[in-house]
Tab-separated table of C-alpha atoms in Angstrom:
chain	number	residue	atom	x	y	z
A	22	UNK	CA	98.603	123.863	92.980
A	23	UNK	CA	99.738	120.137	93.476
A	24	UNK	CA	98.297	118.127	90.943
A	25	UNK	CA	98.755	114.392	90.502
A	26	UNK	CA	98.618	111.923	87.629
A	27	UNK	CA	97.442	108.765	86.865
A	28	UNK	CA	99.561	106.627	84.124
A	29	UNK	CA	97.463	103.145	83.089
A	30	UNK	CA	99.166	100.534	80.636
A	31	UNK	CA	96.774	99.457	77.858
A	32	UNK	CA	95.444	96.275	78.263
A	33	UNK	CA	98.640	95.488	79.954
A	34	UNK	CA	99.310	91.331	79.646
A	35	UNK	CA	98.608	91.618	75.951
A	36	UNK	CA	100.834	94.671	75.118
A	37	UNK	CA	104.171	92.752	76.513
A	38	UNK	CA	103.272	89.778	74.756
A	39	UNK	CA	102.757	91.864	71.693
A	40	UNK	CA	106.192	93.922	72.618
A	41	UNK	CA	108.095	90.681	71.382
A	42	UNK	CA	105.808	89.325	68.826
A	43	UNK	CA	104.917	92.152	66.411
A	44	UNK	CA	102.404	90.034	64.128
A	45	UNK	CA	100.315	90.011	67.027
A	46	UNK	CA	100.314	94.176	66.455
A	47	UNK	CA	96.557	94.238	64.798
A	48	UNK	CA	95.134	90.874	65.811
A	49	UNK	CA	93.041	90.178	69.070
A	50	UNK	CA	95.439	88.757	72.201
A	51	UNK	CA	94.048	87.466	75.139
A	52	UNK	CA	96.078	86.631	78.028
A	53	UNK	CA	94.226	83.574	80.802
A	54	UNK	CA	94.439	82.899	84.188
A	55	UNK	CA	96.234	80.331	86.106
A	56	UNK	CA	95.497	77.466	84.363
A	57	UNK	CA	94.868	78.358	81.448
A	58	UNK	CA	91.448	78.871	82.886
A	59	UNK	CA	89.652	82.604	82.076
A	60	UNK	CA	90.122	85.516	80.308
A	61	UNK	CA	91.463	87.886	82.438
A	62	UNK	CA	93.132	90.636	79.897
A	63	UNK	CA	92.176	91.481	76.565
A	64	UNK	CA	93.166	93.818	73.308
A	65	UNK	CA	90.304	96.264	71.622
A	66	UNK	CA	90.376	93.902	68.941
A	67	UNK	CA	89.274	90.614	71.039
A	68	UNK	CA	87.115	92.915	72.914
A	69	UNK	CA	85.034	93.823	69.827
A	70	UNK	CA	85.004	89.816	68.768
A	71	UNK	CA	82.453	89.336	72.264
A	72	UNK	CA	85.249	87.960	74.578
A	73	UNK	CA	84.213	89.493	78.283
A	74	UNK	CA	86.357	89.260	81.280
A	75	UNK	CA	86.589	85.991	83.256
A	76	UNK	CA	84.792	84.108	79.818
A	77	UNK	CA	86.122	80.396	80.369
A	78	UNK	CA	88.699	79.144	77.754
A	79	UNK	CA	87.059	76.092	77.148
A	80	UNK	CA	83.676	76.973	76.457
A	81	UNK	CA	84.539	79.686	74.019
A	82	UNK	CA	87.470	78.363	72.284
A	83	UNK	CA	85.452	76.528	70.115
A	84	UNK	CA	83.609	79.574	68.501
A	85	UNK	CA	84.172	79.686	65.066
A	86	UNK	CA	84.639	83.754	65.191
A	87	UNK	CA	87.105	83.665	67.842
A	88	UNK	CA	89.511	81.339	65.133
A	89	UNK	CA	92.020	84.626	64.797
A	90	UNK	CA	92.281	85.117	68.579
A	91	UNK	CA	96.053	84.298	69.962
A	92	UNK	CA	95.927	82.994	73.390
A	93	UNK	CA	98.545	83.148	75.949
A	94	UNK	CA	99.184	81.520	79.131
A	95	UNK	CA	100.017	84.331	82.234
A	96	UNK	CA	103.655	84.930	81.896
A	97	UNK	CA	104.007	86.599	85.355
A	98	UNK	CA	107.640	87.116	85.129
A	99	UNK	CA	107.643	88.681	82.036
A	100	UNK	CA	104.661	90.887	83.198
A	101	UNK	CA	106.092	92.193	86.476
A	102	UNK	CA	110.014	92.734	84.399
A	103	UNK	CA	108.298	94.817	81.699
A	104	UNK	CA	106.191	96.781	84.531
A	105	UNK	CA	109.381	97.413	86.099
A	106	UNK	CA	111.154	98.776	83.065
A	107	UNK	CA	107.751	101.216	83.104
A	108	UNK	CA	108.781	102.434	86.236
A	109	UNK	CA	112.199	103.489	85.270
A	110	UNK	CA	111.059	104.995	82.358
A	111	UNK	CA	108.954	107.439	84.401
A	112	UNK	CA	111.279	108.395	87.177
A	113	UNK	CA	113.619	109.744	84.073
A	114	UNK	CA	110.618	112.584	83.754
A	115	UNK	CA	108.665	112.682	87.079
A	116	UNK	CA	110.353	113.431	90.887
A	117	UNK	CA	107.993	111.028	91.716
A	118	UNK	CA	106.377	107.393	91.044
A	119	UNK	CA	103.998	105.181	92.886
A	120	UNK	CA	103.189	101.836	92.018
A	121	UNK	CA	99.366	101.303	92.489
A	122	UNK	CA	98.866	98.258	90.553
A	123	UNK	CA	101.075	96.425	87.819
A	124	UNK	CA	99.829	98.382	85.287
A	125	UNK	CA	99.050	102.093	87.094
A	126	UNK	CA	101.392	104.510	88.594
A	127	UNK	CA	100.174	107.909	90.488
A	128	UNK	CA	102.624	110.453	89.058
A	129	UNK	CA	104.036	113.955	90.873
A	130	UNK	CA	103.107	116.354	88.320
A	131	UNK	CA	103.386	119.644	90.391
A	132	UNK	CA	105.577	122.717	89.354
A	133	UNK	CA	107.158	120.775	86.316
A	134	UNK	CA	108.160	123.473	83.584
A	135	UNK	CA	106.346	124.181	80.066
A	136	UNK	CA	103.253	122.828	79.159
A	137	UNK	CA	101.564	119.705	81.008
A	138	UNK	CA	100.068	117.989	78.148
A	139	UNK	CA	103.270	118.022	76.183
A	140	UNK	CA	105.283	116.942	78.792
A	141	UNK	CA	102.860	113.898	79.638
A	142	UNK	CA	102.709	113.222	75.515
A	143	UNK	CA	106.535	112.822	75.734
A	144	UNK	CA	106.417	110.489	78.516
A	145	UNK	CA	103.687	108.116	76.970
A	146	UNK	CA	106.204	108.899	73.699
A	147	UNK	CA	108.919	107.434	75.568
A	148	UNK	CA	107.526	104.835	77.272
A	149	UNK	CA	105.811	103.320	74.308
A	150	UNK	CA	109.522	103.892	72.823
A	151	UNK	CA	111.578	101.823	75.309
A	152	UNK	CA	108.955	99.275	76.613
A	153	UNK	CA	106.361	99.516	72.943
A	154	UNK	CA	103.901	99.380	76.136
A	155	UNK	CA	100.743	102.367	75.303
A	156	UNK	CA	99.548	104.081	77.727
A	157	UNK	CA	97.345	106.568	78.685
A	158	UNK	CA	97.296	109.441	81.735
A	159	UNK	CA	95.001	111.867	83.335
A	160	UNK	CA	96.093	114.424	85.980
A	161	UNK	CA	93.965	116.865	88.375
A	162	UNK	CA	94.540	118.032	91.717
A	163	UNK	CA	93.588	115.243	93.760
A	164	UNK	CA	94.495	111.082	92.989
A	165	UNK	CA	90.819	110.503	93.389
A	166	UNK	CA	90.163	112.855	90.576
A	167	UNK	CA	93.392	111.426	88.387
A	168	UNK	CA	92.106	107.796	88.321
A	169	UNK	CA	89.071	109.363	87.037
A	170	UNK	CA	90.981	111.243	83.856
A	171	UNK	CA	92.366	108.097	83.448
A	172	UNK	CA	89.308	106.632	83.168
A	173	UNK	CA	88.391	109.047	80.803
A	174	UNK	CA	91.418	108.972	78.794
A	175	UNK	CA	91.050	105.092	77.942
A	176	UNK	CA	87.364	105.483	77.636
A	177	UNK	CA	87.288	107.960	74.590
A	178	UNK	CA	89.413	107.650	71.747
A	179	UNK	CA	88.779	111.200	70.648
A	180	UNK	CA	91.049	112.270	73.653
A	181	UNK	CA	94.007	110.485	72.369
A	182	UNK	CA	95.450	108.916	75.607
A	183	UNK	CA	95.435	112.288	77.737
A	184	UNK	CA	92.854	114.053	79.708
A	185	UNK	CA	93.241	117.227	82.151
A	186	UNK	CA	90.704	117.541	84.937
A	187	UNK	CA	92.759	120.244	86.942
A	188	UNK	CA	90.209	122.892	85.618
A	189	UNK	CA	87.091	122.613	88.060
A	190	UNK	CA	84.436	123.641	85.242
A	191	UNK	CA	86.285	121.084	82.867
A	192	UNK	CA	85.506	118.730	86.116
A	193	UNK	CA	82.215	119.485	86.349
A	194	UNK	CA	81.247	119.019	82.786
A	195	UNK	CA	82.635	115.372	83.179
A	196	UNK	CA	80.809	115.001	86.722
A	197	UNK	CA	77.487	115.717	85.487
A	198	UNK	CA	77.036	112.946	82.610
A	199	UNK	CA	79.207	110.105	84.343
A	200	UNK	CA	77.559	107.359	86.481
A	201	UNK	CA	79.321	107.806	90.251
A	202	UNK	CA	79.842	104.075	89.867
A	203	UNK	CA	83.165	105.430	87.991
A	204	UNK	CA	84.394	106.564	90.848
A	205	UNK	CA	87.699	105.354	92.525
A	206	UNK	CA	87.051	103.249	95.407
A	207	UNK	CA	82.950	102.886	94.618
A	208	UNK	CA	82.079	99.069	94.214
A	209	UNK	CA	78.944	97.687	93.133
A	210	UNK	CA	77.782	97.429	96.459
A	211	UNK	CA	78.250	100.769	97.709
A	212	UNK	CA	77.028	102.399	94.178
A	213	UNK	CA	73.466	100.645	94.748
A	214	UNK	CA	73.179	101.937	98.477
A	215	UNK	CA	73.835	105.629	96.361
A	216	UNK	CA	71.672	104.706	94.035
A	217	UNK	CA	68.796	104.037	96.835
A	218	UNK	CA	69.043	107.661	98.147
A	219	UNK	CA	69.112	109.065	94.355
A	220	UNK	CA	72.535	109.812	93.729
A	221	UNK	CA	73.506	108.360	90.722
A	222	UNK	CA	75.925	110.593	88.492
A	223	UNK	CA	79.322	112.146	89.960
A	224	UNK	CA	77.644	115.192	90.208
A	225	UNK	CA	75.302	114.675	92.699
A	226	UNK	CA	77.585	112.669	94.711
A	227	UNK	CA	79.680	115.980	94.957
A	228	UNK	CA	76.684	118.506	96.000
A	229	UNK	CA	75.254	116.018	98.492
A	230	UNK	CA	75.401	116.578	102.077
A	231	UNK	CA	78.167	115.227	103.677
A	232	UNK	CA	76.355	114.110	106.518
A	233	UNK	CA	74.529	112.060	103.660
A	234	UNK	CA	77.570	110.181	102.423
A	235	UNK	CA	79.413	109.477	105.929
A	236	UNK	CA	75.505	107.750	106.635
A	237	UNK	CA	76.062	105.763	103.212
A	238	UNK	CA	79.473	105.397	103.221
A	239	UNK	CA	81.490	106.162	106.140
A	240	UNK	CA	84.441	108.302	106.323
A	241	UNK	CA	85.552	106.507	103.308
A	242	UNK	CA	82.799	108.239	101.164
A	243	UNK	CA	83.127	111.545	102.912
A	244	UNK	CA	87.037	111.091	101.773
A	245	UNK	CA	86.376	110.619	97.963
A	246	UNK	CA	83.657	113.395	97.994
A	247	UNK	CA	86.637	116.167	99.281
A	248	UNK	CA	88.756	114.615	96.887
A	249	UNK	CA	86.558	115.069	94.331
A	250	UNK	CA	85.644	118.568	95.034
A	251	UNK	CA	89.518	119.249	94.841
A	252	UNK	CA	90.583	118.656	98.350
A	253	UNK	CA	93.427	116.309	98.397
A	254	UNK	CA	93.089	113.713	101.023
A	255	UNK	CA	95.655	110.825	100.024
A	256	UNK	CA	99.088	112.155	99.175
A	257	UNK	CA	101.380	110.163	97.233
A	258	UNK	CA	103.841	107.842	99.019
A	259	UNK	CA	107.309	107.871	98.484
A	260	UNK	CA	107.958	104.465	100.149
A	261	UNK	CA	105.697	101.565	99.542
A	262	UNK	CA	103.620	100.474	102.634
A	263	UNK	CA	104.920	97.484	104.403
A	264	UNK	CA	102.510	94.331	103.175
A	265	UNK	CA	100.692	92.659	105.720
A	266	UNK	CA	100.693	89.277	104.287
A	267	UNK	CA	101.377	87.205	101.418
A	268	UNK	CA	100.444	84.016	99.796
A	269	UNK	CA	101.236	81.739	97.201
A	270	UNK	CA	98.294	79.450	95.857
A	271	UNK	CA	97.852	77.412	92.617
A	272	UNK	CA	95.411	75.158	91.487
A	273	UNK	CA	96.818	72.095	89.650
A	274	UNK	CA	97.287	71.193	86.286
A	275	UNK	CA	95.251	67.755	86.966
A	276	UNK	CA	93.674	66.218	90.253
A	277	UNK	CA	96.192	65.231	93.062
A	278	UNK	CA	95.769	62.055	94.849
A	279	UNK	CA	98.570	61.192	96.421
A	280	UNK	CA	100.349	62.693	99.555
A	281	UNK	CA	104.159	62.647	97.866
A	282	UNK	CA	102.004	65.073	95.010
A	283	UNK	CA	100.544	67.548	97.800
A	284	UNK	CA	103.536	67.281	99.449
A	285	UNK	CA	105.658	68.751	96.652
A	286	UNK	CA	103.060	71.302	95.436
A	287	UNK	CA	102.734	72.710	99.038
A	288	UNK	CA	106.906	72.408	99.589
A	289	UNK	CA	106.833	74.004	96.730
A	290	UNK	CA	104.219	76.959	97.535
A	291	UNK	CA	106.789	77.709	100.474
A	292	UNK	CA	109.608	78.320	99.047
A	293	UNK	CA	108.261	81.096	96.471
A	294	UNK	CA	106.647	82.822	99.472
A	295	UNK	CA	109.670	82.897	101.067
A	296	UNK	CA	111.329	83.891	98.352
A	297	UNK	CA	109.088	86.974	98.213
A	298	UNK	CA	110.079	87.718	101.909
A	299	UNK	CA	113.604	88.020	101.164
A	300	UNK	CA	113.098	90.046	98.040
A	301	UNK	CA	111.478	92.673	100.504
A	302	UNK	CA	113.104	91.940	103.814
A	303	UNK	CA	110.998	91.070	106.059
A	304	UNK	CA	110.287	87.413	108.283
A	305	UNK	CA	107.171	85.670	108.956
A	306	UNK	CA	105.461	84.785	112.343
A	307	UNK	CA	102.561	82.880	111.204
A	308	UNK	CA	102.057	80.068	108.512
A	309	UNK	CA	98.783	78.980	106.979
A	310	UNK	CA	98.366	76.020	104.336
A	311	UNK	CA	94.826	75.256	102.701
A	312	UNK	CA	93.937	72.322	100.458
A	313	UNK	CA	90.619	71.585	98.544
A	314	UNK	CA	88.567	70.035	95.939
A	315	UNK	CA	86.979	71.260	92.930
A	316	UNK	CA	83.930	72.701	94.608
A	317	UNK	CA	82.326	72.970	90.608
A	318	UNK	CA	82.124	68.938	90.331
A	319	UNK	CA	79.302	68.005	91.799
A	320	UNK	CA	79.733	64.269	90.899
A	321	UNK	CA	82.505	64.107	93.094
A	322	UNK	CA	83.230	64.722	97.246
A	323	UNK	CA	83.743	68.127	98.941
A	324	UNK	CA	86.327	68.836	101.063
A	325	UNK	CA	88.343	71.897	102.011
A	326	UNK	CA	90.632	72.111	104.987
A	327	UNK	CA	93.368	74.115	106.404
A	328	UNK	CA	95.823	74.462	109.163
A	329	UNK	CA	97.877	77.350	111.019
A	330	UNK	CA	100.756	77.759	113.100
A	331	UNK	CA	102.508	80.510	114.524
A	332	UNK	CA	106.601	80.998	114.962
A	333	UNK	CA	109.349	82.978	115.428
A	334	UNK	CA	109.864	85.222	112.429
A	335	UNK	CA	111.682	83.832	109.789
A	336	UNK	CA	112.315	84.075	105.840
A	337	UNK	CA	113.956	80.824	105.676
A	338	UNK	CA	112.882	78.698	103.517
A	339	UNK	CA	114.087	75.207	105.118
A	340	UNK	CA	112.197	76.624	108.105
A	341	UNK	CA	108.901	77.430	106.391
A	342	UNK	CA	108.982	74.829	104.001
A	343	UNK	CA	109.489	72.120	107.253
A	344	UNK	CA	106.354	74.323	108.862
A	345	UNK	CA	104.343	73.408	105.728
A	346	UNK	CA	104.762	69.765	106.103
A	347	UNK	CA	103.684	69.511	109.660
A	348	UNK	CA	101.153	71.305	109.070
A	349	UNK	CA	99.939	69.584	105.613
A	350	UNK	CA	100.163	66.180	107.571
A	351	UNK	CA	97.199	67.512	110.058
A	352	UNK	CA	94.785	68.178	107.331
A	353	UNK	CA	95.573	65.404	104.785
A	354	UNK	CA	92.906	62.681	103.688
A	355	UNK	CA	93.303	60.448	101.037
A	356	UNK	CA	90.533	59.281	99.057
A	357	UNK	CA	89.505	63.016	97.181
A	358	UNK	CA	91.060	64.904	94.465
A	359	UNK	CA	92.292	67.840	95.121
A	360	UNK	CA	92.413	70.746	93.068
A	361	UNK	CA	94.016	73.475	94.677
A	362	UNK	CA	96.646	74.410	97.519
A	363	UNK	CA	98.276	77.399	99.058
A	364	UNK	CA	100.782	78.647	101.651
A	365	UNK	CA	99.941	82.229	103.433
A	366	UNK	CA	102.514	84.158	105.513
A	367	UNK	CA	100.896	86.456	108.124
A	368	UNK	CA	102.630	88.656	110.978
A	369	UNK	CA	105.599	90.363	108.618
A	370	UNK	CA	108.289	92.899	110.347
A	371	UNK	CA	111.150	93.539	108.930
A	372	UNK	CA	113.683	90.931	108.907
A	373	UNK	CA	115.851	90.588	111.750
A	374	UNK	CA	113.000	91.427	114.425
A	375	UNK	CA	113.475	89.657	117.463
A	376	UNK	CA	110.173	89.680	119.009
A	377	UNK	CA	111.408	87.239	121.998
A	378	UNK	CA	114.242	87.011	124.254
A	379	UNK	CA	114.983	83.866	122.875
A	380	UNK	CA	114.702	84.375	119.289
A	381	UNK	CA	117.976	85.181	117.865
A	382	UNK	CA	118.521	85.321	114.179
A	383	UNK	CA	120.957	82.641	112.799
A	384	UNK	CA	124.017	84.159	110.964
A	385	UNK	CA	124.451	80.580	109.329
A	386	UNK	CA	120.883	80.806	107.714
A	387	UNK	CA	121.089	84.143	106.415
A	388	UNK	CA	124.451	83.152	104.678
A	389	UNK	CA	122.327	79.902	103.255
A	390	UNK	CA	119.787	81.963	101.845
A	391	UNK	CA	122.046	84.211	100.701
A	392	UNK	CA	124.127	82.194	98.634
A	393	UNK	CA	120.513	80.566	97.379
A	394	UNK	CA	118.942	83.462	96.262
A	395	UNK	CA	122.311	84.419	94.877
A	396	UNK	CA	122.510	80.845	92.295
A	397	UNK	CA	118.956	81.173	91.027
A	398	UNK	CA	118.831	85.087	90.474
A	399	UNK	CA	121.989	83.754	88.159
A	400	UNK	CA	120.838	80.946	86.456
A	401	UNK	CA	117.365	81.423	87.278
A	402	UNK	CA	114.545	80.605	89.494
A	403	UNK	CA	114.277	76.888	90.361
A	404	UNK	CA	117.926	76.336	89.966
A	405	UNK	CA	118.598	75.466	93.391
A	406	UNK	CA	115.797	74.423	95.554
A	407	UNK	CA	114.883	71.721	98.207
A	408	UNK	CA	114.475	67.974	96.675
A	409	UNK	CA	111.705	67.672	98.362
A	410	UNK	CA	109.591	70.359	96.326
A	411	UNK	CA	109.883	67.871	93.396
A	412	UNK	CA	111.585	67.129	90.001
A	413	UNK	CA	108.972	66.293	87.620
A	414	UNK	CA	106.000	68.369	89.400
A	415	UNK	CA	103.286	66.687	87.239
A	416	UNK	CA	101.052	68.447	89.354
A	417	UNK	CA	101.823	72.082	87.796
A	418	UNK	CA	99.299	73.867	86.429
A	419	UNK	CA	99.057	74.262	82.806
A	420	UNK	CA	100.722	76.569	80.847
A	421	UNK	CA	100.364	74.613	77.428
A	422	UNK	CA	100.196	78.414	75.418
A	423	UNK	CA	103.193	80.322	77.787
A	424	UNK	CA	105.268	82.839	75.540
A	425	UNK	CA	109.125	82.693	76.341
A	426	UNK	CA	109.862	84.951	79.406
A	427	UNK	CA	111.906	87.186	77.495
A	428	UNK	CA	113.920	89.529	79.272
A	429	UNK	CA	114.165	87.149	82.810
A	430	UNK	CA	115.625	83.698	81.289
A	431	UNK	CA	118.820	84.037	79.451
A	432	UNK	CA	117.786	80.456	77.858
A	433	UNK	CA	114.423	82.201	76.419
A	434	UNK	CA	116.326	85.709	75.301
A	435	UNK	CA	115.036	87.124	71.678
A	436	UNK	CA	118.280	86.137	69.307
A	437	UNK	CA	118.477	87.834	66.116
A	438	UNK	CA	119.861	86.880	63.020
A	439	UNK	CA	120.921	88.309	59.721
A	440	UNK	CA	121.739	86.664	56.774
C-alpha cells in the first residue's frame, strides 16, 4: 500500500531564530511581517500570552503582559537557508521529498523496512539534531489524509509529534469528532456552503453522495472525498511544477514622495525578481509595476495605479529593470504618499525560449548575468547591482528587530570563543 507523509516545522520563523539564540528556548518569540507590521508566526508560549495571528505590533506592544515577548523582524534568508537544510536532512531517510510550503514536505513513505513510527521518530530525531528545528509528521495512504495526521499530530500533545492514519477504523474514529473545516483544501467559504446542506464533521463529508459534493464543490470536493476514503488522487511530484508568475512587492519603511525614491524602490523590485528567474531558469514575457497609497489613512488621498507591458522573454535584469522605468513614468503623480510598490513577472518558459523569429538570446547578456550572480552569491546579495536601484534606500522597509542572517552572510556568521 503506498502511503504518504506529511512533515510540518513547528512554528517555523520562531524555531530558526531560536536555533541560534538558545535563551529564547522557553520564552515566547514572535516573528512580524514586512514591516515590522503583524504577527504572522508564533511559539506555544506567546500563543498562550493572547497574541493571535495578524495582531498589529503597535497596538499590542504596549501590553504590559506581553513585556517577556522577543520580537523579530522576518529574516527571509535565514528562513528559506534553514528550510533548505530540512530538505537535505530528509532525502538522507526518504526516496522522496516534496516541498509544499516552507515549512511542510509530503514524504514517500511506501515499502521502507522496520517499523514506520520508529523510522519517522528518527527522522524528526535527526532533523531536530542538525537544524534544532521540531517537527511533527502524520502519514496515511493518501496526501489528503497525511495533512490531516499532521494536523492531528500538532494539535494534541498526547501524540508526541506522530500520528498514523493508514488504518481506516483509526481514520474513522478521527473523522467522526473533527469539524470537515480541517480538511486540506476546505476554506471558510466552501465549509459554510457544507455546513448549509448539514455536513459538518469529516465523517459525513465522507458518506455523502458524491453527486452531493461535485453540486457543492466541484470536482475539487469530489477529489478530497476519494482521497479521504483512501483513494489516492494527487501523487507526489518528483519535479517541482514550473511557476507561473512571480512578484516582488514591499511596502516602505516611511511615505515616498519623490520620483528619484519610487524610482529606486521599483529599480530595485526588478532586479530581485529577476534574480529569482535566473535562480530557476526561466525568462519573462510580461512586466507589471503597481504603486499606491495607504488605503487605511483616511485623512489623506487615495490613489492606486499600475501599468503592463509585454516583451520578449528575458531574465535580464538591465532589461527588466529599464522595462520598470518606462513603465513607472506612465503611472507616476506627485503630490501623494505612497506606501507600497511592486514588480510582477508573468508569461515564464524556460530560459532560452525563442518565441519569435526575431528573438534571439544574447550570448553577451547571459555572460553579464552570469558573472553578476556569480559576485553577489560570493560576497553576498546587493554586492553588485545597478546605481540606479539606490545607495542609501531610505525608503526600505523596517527591519529595526532583524536577527543576523546566520548561515547566508559570512559578515553575520555565529563566532565562538573560548577563553
Amino acid at each position: 500500500m503506498t502511503i504518504y507523509g506529511l512533515i510540518d516545522c513547528n512554528s517555523f520563523y520562531c524555531s530558526c531564530q531560536r536555533a541560534f539564540e538558545p535563551r529564547l528556548k522557553h520564552l515566547p518569540v514572535v516573528v512580524l511581517s514586512n514591516n515590522d507590521g503583524c504577527a504572522i508566526a508564533r511559539t506555544r508560549e506567546a500563543k498562550n500570552l493572547g497574541i493571535k495571528m495578524g495582531d498589529p505590533w503597535h497596538i499590542v506592544r504596549e501590553q504590559r503582559k506581553l513585556s517577556s515577548v522577543q520580537w523579530y523582524s522576518s529574516n527571509y534568508p535565514l528562513y528559506a537557508d534553514m528550510s533548505r537544510r530540512v530538505y537535505q536532512v530528509l532525502l538522507e531517510h526518504v526516496p522522496r521529498v516534496e516541498p509544499y510550503s516552507i515549512d511542510e514536505m509530503f514524504l514517500d513513505l511506501t515499502g521502507l523496512p522496520g517499523i514506520l513510527s520508529e523510522r519517522c521518530e528518527a527522522m524528526r530525531t535527526a532533523v531536530e539534531q542538525t537544524t534544532k528545528i521540531p517537527t511533527c509528521i502524520g502519514w496515511g495512504p493518501t496526501k489528503a489524509i497525511a495533512k490531516l495526521a499532521n494536523y492531528i499530530a500538532k494539535d494534541r500533545p498526547e501524540m508526541e509529534g506522530l500520528c498514523d492514519l493508514s488504518d481506516e477504523h483509526v481514520r474513522n474514529r478521527f473523522y467522526r469528532n473533527l469539524p470537515v473545516s480541517e480538511v486540506w483544501g476546505i476554506g471558510r467559504r466552501l465549509a459554510a456552503r457544507l455546513d448549509d446542506t448539514g455536513i459538518r464533521t469529516i465523517a459525513q463529508f465522507v458518506n455523502a453522495p458524491p453527486a452531493l459534493i461535485r453540486k457543492v464543490a466541484a470536482i475539487i470536493g469530489v477529489r478530497l472525498q476519494a482521497e479521504l476514503r483512501g483513494e489516492s488522487c494527487l501523487q507526489l511530484s518528483e519535479i517541482a511544477e514550473q511557476r507561473k508568475g512571480l512578484a516582488c512587492t514591499r511596502s516602505f519603511g516611511r511615505p515616498v514622495t519623490s520620483y528619484n525614491d519610487m524610482s529606486e524602490a521599483v529599480t530595485g523590485f526588478a532586479l530581485r525578481a529577476a534574480e529569482k528567474l535566473r535562480a530557476e531558469k526561466l525568462d519573462a514575457a510580461h512586466v507589471s509595476i503597481f504603486i499606491q497609497t495607504n488605503k487605511h489613512k483616511r485623512d489623506e488621498e487615495w490613489y492606486a495605479n499600475q501599468a503592463s507591458l509585454t516583451c520578449s522573454p528575458t531574465s535580464n535584469t538591465l532589461a527588466l529593470t529599464a522595462i520598470s522605468m518606462r513603465l513607472l513614468r506612465t503611472i507616476w503623480k506627485d503630490g501623494f504618499r505612497y506606501a507600497k510598490a511592486g514588480v510582477m513577472l508573468n508569461d515564464l518558459a524556460p530560459v532560452g525560449t525563442q518565441n519569435t523569429l526575431f528573438n534571439i538570446p544574447s550570448e553577451q547578456d547571459t555572460a553579464l548575468m552570469e558573472a553578476m550572480d556569480t559576485v553577489n552569491r560570493r560576497f553576498g546579495r546587493g554586492a553588485l547591482r545597478p546605481l540606479s536601484t539606490g545607495i542609501e534606500r531610505s525608503w526600505k522597509p523596517r527591519q529595526n528587530m532583524l536577527s543576523p542572517r546566520f548561515t547566508t552572510e559570512w559578515q553575520e556568521i555565529m563566532e565562538v570563543k573560548t577563553l
